[in-house]
PDB file of C-alpha atoms and ligand atoms in Angstrom:
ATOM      1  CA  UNK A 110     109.962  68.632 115.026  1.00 67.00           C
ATOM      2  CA  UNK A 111     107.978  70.960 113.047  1.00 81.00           C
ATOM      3  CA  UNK A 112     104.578  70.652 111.331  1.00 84.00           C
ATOM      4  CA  UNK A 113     106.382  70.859 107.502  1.00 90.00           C
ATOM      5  CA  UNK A 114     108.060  68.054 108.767  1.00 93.00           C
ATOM      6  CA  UNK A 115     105.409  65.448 110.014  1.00 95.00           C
ATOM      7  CA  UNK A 116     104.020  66.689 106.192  1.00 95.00           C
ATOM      8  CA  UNK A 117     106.862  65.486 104.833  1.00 96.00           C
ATOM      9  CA  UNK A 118     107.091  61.917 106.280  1.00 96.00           C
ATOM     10  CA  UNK A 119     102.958  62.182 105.807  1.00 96.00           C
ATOM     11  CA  UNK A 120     103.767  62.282 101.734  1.00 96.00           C
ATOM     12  CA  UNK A 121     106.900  59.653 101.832  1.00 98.00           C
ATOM     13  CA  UNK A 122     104.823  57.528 103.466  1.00 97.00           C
ATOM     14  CA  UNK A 123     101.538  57.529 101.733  1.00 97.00           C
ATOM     15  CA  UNK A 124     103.113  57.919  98.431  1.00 98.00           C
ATOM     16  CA  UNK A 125     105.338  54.581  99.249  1.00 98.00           C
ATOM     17  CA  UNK A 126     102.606  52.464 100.978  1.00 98.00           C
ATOM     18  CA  UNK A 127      99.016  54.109 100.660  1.00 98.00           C
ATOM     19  CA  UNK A 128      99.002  55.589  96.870  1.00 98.00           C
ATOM     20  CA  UNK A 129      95.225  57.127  95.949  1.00 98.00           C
ATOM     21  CA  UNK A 130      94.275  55.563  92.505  1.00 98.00           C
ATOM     22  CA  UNK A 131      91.898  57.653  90.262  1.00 98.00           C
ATOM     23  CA  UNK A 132      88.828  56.801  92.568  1.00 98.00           C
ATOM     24  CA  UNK A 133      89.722  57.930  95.767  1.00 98.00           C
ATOM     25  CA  UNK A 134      91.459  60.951  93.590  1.00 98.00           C
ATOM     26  CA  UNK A 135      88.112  61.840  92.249  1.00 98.00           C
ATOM     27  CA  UNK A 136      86.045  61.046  95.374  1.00 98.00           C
ATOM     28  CA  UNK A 137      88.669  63.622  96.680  1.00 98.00           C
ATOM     29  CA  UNK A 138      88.042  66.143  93.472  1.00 98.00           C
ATOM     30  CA  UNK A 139      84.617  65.821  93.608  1.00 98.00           C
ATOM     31  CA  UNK A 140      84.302  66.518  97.132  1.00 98.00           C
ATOM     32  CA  UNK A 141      86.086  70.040  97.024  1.00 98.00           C
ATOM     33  CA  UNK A 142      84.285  70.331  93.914  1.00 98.00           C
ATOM     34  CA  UNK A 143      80.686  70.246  96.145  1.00 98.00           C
ATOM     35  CA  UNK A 144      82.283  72.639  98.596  1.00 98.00           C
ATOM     36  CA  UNK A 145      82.426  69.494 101.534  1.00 98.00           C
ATOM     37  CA  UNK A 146      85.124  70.846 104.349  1.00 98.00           C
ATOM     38  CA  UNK A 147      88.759  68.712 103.345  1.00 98.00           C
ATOM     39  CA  UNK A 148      88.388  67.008 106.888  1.00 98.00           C
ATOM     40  CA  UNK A 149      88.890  63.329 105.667  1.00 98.00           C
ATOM     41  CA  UNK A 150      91.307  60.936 106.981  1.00 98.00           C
ATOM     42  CA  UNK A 151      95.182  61.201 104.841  1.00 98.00           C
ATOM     43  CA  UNK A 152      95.341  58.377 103.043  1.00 98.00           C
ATOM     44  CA  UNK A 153      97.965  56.816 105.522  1.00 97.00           C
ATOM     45  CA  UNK A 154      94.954  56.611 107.913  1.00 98.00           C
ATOM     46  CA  UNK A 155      92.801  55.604 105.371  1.00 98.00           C
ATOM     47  CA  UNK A 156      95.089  52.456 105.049  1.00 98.00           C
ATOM     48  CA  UNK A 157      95.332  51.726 108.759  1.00 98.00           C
ATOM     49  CA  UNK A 158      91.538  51.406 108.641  1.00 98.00           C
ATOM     50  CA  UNK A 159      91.788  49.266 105.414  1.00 98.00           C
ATOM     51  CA  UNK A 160      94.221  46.761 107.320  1.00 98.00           C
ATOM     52  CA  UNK A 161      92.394  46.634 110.457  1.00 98.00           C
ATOM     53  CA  UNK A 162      89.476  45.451 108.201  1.00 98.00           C
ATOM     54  CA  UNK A 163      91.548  42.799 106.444  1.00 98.00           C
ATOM     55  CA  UNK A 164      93.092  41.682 109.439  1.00 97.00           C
ATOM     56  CA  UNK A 165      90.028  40.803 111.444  1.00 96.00           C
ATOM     57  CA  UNK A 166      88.182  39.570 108.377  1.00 97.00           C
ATOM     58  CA  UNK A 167      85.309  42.096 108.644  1.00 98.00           C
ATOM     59  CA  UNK A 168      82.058  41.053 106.758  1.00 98.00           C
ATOM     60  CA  UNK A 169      80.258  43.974 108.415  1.00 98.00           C
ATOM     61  CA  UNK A 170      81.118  47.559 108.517  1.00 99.00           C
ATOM     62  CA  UNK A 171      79.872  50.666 110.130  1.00 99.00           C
ATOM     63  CA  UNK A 172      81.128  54.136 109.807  1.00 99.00           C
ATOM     64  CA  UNK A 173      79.825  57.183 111.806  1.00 99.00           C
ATOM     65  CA  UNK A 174      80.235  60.195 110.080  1.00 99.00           C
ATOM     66  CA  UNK A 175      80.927  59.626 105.831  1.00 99.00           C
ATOM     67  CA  UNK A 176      81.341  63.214 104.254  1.00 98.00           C
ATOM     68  CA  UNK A 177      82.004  62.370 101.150  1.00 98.00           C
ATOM     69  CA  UNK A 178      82.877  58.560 101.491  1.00 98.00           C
ATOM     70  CA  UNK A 179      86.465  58.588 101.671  1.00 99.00           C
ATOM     71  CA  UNK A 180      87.540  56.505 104.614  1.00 99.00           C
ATOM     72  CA  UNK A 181      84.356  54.513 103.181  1.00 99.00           C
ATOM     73  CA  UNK A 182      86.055  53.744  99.857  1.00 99.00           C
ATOM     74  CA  UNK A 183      89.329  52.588 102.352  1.00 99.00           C
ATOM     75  CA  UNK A 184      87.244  50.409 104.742  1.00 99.00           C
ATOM     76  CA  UNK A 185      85.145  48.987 101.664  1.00 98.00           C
ATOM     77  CA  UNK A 186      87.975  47.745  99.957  1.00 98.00           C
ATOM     78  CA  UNK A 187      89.108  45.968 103.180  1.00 98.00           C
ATOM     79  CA  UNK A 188      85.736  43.656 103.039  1.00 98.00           C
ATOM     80  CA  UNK A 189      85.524  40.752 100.605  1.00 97.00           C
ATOM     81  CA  UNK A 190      82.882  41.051  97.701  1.00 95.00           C
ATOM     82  CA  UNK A 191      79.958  39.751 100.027  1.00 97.00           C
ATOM     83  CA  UNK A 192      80.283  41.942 102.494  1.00 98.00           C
ATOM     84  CA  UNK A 193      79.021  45.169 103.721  1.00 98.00           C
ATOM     85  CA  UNK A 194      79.560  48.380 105.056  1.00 98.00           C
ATOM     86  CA  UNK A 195      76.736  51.178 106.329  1.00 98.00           C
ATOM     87  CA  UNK A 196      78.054  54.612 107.149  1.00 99.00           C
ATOM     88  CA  UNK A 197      75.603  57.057 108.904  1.00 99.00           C
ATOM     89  CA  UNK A 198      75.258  61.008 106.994  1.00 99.00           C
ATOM     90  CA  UNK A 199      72.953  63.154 108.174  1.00 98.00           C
ATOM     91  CA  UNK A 200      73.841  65.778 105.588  1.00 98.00           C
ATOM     92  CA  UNK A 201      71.867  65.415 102.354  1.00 98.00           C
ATOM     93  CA  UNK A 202      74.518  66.739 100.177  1.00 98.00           C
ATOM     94  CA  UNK A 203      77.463  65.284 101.856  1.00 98.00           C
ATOM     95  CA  UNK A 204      75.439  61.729 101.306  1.00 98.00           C
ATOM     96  CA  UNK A 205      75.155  61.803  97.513  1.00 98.00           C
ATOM     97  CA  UNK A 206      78.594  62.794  97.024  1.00 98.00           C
ATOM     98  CA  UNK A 207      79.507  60.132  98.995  1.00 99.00           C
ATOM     99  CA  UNK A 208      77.236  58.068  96.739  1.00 98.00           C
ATOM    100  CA  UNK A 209      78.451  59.240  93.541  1.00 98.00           C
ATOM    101  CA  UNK A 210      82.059  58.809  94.900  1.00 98.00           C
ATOM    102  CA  UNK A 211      81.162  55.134  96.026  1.00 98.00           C
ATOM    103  CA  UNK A 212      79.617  54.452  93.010  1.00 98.00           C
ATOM    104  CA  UNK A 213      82.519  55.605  90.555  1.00 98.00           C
ATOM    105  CA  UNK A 214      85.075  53.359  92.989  1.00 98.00           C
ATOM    106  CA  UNK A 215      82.528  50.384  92.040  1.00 98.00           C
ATOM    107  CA  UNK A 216      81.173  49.854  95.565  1.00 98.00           C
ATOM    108  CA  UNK A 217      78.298  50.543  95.704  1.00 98.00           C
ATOM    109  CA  UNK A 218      77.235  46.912  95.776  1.00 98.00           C
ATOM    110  CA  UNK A 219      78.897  46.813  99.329  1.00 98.00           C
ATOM    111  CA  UNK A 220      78.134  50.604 100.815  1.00 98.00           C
ATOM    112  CA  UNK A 221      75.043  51.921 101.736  1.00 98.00           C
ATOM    113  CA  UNK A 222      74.998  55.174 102.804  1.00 98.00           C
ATOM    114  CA  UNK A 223      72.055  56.188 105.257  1.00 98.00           C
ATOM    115  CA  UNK A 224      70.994  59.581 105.649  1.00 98.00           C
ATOM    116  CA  UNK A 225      69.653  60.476 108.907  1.00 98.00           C
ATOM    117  CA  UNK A 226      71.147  61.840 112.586  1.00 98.00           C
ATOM    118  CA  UNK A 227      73.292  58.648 113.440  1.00 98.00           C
ATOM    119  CA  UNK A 228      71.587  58.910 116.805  1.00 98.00           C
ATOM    120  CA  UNK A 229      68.092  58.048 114.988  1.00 98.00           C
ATOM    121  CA  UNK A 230      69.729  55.658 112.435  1.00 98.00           C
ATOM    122  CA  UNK A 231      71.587  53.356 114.805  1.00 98.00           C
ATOM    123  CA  UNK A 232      67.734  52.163 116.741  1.00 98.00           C
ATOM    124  CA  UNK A 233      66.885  51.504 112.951  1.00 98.00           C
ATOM    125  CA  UNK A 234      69.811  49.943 112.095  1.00 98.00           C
ATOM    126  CA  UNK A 235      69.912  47.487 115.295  1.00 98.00           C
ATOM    127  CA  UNK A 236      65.497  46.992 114.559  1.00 98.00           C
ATOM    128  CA  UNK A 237      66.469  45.668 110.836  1.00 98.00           C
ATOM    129  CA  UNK A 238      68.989  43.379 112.685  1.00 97.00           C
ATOM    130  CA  UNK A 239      71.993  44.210 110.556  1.00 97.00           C
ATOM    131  CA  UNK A 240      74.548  43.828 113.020  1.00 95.00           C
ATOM    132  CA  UNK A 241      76.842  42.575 114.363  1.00 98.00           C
ATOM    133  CA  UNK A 242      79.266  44.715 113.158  1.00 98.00           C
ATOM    134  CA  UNK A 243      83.041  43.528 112.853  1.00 98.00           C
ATOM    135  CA  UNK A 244      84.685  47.150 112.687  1.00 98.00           C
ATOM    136  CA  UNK A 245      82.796  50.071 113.423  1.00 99.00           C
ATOM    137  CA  UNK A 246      84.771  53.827 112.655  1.00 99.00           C
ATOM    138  CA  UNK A 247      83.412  56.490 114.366  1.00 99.00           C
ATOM    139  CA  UNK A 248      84.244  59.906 113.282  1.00 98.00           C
ATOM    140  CA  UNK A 249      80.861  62.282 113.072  1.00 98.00           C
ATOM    141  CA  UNK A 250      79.888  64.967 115.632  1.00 98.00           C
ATOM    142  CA  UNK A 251      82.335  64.848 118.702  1.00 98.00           C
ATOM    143  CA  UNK A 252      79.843  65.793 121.206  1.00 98.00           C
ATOM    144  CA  UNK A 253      78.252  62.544 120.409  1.00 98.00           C
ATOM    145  CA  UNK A 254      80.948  60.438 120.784  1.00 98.00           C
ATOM    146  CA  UNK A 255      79.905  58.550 124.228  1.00 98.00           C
ATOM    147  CA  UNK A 256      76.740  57.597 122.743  1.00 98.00           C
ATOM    148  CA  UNK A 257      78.590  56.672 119.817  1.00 98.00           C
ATOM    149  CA  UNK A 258      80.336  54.044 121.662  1.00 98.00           C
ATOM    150  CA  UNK A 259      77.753  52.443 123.374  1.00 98.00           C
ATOM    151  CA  UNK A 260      75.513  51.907 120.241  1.00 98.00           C
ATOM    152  CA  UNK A 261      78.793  50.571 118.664  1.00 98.00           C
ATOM    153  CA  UNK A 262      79.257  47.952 121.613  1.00 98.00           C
ATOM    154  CA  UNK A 263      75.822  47.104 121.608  1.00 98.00           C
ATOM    155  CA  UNK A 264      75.981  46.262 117.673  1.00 98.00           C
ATOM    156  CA  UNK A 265      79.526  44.408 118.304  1.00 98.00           C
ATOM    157  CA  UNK A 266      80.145  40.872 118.752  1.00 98.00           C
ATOM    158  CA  UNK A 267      83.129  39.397 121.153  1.00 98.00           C
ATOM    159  CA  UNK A 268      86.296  40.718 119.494  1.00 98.00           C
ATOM    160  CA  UNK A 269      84.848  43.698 116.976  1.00 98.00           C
ATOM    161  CA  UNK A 270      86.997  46.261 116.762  1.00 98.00           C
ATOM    162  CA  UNK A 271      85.808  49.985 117.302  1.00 98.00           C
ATOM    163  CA  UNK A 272      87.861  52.650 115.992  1.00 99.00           C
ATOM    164  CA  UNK A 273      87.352  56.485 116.735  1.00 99.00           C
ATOM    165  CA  UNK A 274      89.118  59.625 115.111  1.00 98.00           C
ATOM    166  CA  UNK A 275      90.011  62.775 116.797  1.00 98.00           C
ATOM    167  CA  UNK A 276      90.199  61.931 120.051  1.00 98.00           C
ATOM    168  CA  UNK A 277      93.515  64.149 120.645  1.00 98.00           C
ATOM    169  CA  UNK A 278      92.992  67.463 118.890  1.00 96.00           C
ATOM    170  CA  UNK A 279      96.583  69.202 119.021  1.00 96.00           C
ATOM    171  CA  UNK A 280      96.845  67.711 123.070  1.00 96.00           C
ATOM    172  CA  UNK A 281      93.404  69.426 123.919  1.00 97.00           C
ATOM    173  CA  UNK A 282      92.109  65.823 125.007  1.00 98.00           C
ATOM    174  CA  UNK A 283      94.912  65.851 128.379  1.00 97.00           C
ATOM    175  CA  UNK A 284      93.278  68.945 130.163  1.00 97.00           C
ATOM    176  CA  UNK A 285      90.869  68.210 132.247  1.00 96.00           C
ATOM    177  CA  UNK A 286      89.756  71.842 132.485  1.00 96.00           C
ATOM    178  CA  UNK A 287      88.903  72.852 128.922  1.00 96.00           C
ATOM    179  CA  UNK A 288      85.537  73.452 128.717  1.00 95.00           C
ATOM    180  CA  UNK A 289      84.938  73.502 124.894  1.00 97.00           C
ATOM    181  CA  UNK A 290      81.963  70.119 124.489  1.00 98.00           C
ATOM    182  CA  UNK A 291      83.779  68.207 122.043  1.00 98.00           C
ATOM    183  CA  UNK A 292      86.856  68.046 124.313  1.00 98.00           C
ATOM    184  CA  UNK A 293      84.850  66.883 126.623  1.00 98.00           C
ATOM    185  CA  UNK A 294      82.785  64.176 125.449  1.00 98.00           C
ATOM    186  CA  UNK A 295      86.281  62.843 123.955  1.00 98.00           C
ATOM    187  CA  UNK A 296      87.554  62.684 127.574  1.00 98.00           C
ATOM    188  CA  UNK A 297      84.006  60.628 128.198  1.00 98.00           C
ATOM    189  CA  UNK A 298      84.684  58.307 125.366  1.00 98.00           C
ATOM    190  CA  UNK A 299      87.920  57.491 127.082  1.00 98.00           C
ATOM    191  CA  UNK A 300      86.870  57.030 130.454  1.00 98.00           C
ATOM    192  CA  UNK A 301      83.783  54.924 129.295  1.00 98.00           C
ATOM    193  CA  UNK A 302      86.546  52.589 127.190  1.00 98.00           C
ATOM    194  CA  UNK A 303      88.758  52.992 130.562  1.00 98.00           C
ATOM    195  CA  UNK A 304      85.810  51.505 132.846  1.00 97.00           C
ATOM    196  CA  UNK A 305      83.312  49.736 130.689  1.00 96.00           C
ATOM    197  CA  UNK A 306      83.740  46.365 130.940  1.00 96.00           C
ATOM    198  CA  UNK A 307      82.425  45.093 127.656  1.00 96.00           C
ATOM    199  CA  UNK A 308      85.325  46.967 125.606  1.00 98.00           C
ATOM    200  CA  UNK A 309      89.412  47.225 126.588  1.00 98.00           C
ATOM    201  CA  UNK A 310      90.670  50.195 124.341  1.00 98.00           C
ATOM    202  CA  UNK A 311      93.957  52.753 124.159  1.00 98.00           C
ATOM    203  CA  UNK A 312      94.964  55.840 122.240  1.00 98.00           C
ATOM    204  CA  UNK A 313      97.364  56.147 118.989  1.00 98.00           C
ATOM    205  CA  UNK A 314      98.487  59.304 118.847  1.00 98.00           C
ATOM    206  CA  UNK A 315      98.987  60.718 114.927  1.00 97.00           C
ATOM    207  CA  UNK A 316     101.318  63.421 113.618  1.00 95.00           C
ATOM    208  CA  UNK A 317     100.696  63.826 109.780  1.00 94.00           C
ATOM    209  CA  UNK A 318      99.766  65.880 106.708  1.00 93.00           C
ATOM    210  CA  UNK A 319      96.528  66.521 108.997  1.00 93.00           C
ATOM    211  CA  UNK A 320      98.065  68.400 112.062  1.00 94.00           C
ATOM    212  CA  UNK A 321      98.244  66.187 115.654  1.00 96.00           C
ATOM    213  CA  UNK A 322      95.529  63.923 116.472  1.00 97.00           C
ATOM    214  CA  UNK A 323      95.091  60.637 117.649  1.00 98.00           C
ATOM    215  CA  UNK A 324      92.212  57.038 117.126  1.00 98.00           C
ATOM    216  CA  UNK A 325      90.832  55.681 120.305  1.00 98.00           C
ATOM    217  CA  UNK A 326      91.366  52.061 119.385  1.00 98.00           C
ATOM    218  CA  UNK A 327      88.861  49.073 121.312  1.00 98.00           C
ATOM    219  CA  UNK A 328      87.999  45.901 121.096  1.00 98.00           C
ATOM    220  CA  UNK A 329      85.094  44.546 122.309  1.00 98.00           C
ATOM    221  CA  UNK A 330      85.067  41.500 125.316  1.00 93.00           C
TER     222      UNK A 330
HETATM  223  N1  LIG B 816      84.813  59.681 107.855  1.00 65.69           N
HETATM  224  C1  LIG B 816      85.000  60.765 106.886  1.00 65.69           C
HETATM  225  C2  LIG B 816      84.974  62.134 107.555  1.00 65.69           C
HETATM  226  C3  LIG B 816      83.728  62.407 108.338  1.00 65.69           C
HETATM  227  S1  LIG B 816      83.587  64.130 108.775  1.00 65.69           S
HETATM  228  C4  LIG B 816      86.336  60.551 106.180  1.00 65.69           C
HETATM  229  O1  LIG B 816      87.342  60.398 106.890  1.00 65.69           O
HETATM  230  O2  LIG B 816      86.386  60.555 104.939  1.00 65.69           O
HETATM  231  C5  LIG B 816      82.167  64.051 109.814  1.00 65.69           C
HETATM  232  C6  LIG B 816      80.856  63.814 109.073  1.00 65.69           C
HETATM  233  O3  LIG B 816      79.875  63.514 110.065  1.00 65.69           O
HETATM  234  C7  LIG B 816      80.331  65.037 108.300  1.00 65.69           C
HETATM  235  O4  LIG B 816      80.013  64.695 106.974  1.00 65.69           O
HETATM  236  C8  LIG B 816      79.078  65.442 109.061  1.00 65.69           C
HETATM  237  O5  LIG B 816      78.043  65.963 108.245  1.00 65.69           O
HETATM  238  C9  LIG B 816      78.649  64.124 109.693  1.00 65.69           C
HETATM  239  N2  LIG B 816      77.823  64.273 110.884  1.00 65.69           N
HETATM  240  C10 LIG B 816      77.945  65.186 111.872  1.00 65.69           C
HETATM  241  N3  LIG B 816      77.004  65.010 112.811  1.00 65.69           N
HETATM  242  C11 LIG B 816      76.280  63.937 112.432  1.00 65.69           C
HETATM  243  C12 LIG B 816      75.150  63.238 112.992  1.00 65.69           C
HETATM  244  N4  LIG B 816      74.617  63.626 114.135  1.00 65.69           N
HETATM  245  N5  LIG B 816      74.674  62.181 112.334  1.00 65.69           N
HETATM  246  C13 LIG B 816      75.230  61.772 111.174  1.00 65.69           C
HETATM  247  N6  LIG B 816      76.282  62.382 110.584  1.00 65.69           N
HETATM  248  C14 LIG B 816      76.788  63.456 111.200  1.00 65.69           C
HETATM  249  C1  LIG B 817      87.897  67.929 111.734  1.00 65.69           C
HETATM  250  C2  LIG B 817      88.610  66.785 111.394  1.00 65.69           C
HETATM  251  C3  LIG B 817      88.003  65.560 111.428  1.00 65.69           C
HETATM  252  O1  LIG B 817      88.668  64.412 111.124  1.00 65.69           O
HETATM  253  C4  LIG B 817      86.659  65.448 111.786  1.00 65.69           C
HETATM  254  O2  LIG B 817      86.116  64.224 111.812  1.00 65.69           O
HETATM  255  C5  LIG B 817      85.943  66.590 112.115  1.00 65.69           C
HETATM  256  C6  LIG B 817      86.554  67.825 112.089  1.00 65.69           C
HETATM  257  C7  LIG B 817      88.575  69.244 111.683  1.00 65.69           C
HETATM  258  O3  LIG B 817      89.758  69.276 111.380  1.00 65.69           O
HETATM  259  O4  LIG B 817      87.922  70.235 111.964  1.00 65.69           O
HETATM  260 MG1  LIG B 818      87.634  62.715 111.666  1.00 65.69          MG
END
């Protein structure tokens, strides 16, 4: 199996069952455009998240990490007209292309999109009492991924789902002896999901248009 392959099936596929309309086209356009890195979930993934929203009725959203608000513009369309989603940006100019891009798709009645270090955001967002949160997507800074977690649990409710991306990184995730930070706050993510009582999770691995990854996938008890 090569990579041109799992490229392949990654176009059938999201041409067939996860087709960009002029919005998330743009959002995508407009992001290169602003020189953001093209580090967004394919639009395949961008679905899954999308149907994990519709499927557990999520009112309330939160997204870690929104470059320029793709997987936002996915999530947000999985949440009925009165709900909401907050994503967490600390960089200023990834945040208003996000905002622009969330705008032009028309959802910017549902998104807001808070700059600030998520790790100085999430206190704030917990103070204003704007949890719980149904879904949460992580997918910022790797290193931070633990902490991530925990704020997510403690903003969950009984059965909210928490999603993270990147949690294999080409295979890197299965040995124990790298030494490179992001691998190995992943590997703490896992074993916090693996022993922490309040959330039962596994791993998806993901071949794709977007190399070999994988999504931690929990829900909360
Ligand atoms: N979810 C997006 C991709 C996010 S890329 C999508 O799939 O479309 C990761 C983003 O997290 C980047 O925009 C980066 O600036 C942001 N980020 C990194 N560290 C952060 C931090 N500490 N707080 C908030 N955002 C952070
Ligand atoms: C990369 C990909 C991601 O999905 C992400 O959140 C961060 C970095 C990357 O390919 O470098
Ligand atoms: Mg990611």
């Amino acid at each position: 199996m090569t990579r041109d392959k799992w490229t392949d099936v990654d176009k059938y596929v999201s041409e067939l069952l996860a087709p960009e309309d002029s919005a998330l086209h743009e959002a995508l356009a407009a992001s290169r455009k602003a020189g953001l890195p093209s580090i967004q979930v394919t639009p395949a993934q961008g679905k899954f998240l999308q149907l994990l929203a519709i499927a557990c009725g999520a009112k309330r959203i939160l997204e870690i990490g929104t470059l320029g608000g793709y997987s936002t513009i996915w999530l947000a369309r999985g949440v009925p007209s009165d709900g909401r989603l907050i994503t967490l940006e600390f960089d200023s100019k990834h945040a208003e292309t996000a905002r622009a891009n969330i705008k032009r798709a028309g959802l910017d009645k549902i998104v807001e999109v808070r700059l600030g270090k998520a790790l100085e955001t999430l206190p704030q967002i917990q103070a204003e009492g704007l949890g719980p949160f149904d879904l949460t997507f992580i997918d910022a800074d790797k290193v931070s991924y633990p902490e991530y977690l925990d704020w997510a649990i403690k903003l969950s409710r009984r059965g909210s789902i928490i999603v993270a991306d990147n949690v294999v990184r080409d295979g890197k995730v299965a040995d124990a002896s790298c030494d490179d930070p992001s691998v190995k706050a992943v590997r703490r993510y896992l074993e916090m999901m693996a022993s922490d009582k309040r959330i039962s999770g596994t791993v998806i691995q993901t071949v794709g248009s977007k190399g070999y990854d994988g999504f931690a996938v929990g829900v909360v008890g």
